[in-house]
Short mmCIF file of C-alpha atoms in Angstrom, two decimals:
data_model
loop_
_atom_site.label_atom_id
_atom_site.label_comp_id
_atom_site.label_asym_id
_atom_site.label_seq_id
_atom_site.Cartn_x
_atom_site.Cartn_y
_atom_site.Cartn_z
CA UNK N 152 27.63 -61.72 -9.91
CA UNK N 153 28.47 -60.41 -6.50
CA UNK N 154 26.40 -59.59 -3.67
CA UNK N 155 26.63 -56.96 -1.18
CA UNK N 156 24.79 -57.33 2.00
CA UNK N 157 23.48 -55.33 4.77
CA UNK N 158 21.30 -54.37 7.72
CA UNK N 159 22.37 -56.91 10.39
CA UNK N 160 22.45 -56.13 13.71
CA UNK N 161 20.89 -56.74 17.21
CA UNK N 162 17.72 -56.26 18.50
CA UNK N 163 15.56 -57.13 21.15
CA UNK N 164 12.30 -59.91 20.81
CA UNK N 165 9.29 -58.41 18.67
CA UNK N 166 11.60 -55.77 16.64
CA UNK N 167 12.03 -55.50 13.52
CA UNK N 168 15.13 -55.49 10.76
CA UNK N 169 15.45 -54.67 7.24
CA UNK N 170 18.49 -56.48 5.19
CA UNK N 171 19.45 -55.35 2.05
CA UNK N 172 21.47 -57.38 -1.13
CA UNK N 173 22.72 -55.37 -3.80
CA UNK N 174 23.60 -57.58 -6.58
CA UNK N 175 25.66 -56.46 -9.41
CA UNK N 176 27.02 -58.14 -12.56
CA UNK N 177 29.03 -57.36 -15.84
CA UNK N 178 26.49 -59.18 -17.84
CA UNK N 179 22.46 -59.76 -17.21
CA UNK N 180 21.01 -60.98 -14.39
CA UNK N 181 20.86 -62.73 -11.47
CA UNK N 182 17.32 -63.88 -12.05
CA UNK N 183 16.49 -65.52 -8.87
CA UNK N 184 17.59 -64.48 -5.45
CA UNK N 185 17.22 -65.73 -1.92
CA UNK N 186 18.56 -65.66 1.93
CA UNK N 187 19.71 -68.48 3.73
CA UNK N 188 20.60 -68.30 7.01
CA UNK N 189 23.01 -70.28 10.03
CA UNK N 190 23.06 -70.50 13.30
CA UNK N 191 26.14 -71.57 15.53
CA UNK N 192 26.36 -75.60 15.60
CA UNK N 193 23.17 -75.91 13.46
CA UNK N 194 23.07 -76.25 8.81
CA UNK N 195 22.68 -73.18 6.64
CA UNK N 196 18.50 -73.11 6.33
CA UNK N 197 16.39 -71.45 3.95
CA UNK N 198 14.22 -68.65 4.95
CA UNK N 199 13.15 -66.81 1.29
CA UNK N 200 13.02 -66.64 -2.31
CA UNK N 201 12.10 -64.42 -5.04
CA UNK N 202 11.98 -64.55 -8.75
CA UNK N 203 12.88 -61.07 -10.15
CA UNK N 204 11.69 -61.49 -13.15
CA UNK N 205 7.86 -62.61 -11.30
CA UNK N 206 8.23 -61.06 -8.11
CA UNK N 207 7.14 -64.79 -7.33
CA UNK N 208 8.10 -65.95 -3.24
CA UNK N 209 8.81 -68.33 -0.87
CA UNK N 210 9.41 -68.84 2.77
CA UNK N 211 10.57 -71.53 4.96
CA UNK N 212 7.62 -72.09 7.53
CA UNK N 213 9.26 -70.62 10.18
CA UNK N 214 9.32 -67.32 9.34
CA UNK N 215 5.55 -67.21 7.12
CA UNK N 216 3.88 -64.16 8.02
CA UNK N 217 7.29 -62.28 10.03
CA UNK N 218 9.51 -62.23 6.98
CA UNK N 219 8.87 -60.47 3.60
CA UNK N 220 11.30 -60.64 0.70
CA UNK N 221 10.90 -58.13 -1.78
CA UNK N 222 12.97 -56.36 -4.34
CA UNK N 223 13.88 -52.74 -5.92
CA UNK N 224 14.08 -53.72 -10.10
CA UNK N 225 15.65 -50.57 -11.00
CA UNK N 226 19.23 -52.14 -9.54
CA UNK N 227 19.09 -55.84 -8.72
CA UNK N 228 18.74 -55.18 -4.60
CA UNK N 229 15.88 -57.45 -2.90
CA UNK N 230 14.92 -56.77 0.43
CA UNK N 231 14.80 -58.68 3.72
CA UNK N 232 11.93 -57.13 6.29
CA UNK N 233 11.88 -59.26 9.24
CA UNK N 234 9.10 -58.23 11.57
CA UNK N 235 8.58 -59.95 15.18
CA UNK N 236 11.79 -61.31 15.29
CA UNK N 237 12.34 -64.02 18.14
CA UNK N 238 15.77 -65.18 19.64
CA UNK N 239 15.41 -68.27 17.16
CA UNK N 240 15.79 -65.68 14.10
CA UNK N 241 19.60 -65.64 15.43
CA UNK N 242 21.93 -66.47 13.00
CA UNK N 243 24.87 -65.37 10.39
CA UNK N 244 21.82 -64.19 7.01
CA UNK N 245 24.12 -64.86 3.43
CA UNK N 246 22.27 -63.44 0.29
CA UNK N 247 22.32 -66.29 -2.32
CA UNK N 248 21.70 -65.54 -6.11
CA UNK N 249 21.58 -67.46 -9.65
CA UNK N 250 21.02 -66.55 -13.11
CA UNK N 251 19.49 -69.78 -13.92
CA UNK N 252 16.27 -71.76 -13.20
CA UNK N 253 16.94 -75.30 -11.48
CA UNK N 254 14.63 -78.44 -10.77
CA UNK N 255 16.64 -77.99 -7.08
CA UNK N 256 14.11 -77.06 -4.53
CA UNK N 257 15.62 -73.04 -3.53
CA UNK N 258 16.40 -74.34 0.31
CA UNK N 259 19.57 -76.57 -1.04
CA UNK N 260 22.20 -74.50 -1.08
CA UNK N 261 23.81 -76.22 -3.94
CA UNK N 262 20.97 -74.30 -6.09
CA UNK N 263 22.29 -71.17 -5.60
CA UNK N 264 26.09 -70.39 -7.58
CA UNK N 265 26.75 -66.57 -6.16
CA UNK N 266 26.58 -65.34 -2.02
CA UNK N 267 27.53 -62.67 -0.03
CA UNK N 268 29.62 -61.89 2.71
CA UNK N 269 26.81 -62.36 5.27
CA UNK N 270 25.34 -60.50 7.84
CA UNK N 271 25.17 -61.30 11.31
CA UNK N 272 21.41 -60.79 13.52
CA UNK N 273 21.34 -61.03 16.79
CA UNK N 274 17.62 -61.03 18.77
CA UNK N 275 17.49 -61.36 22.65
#
């Protein structure tokens, strides 16, 4: 599988952003899919899931009710919208992706076997 991102970029407090993963892959799948994000000094977090197959989400707490993950099934690309961003959103955003199902809770990044290059958002 591999994953091209985009849609980074900077911003000021209260704008909005729209990332995009394109995921692409000689055989079927992925079947789940997911952004993480990291910060300078700080752990790759988190921040949403969805099941393609569903449309089934979830968000870390921090972004509930800013973020929406979302996907376009014709060609395997889900969707970051990021409303009300805050200088706390800041951080390098990988996509993450796996064919399989896992007992794993999604925010481990040992779930997830495929990620992109990573897109950098800045919010001041």
């Amino acid at each position: 599988v591999q994953l091209v991102e985009s849609g980074g970029g900077s911003v000021q407090a209260g704008e909005s952003l729209r990332l995009s993963c394109a995921a692409s892959a000689a055989t079927g799948g992925p079947f789940y899919m997911a952004y993480f994000r990291q910060a300078p000094g700080k752990e790759r977090e988190g921040v949403a899931t969805i099941t393609l197959e569903t449309g089934n989400t979830d968000y870390a707490d921090s972004v509930k009710g800013r973020f929406t993950i979302s996907q376009d099934g014709a060609d395997n690309t889900v969707y970051l919208q990021m409303n009300d961003l805050k200088p706390e959103d800041t951080a390098m955003y990988y996509c993450a992706a796996s064919r399989l199902g896992s007992t794993i809770n999604w925010r481990h990044e040992r779930r997830w076997g495929y990620w992109g290059q990573g897109t950098q958002v800045t919010v001041s």
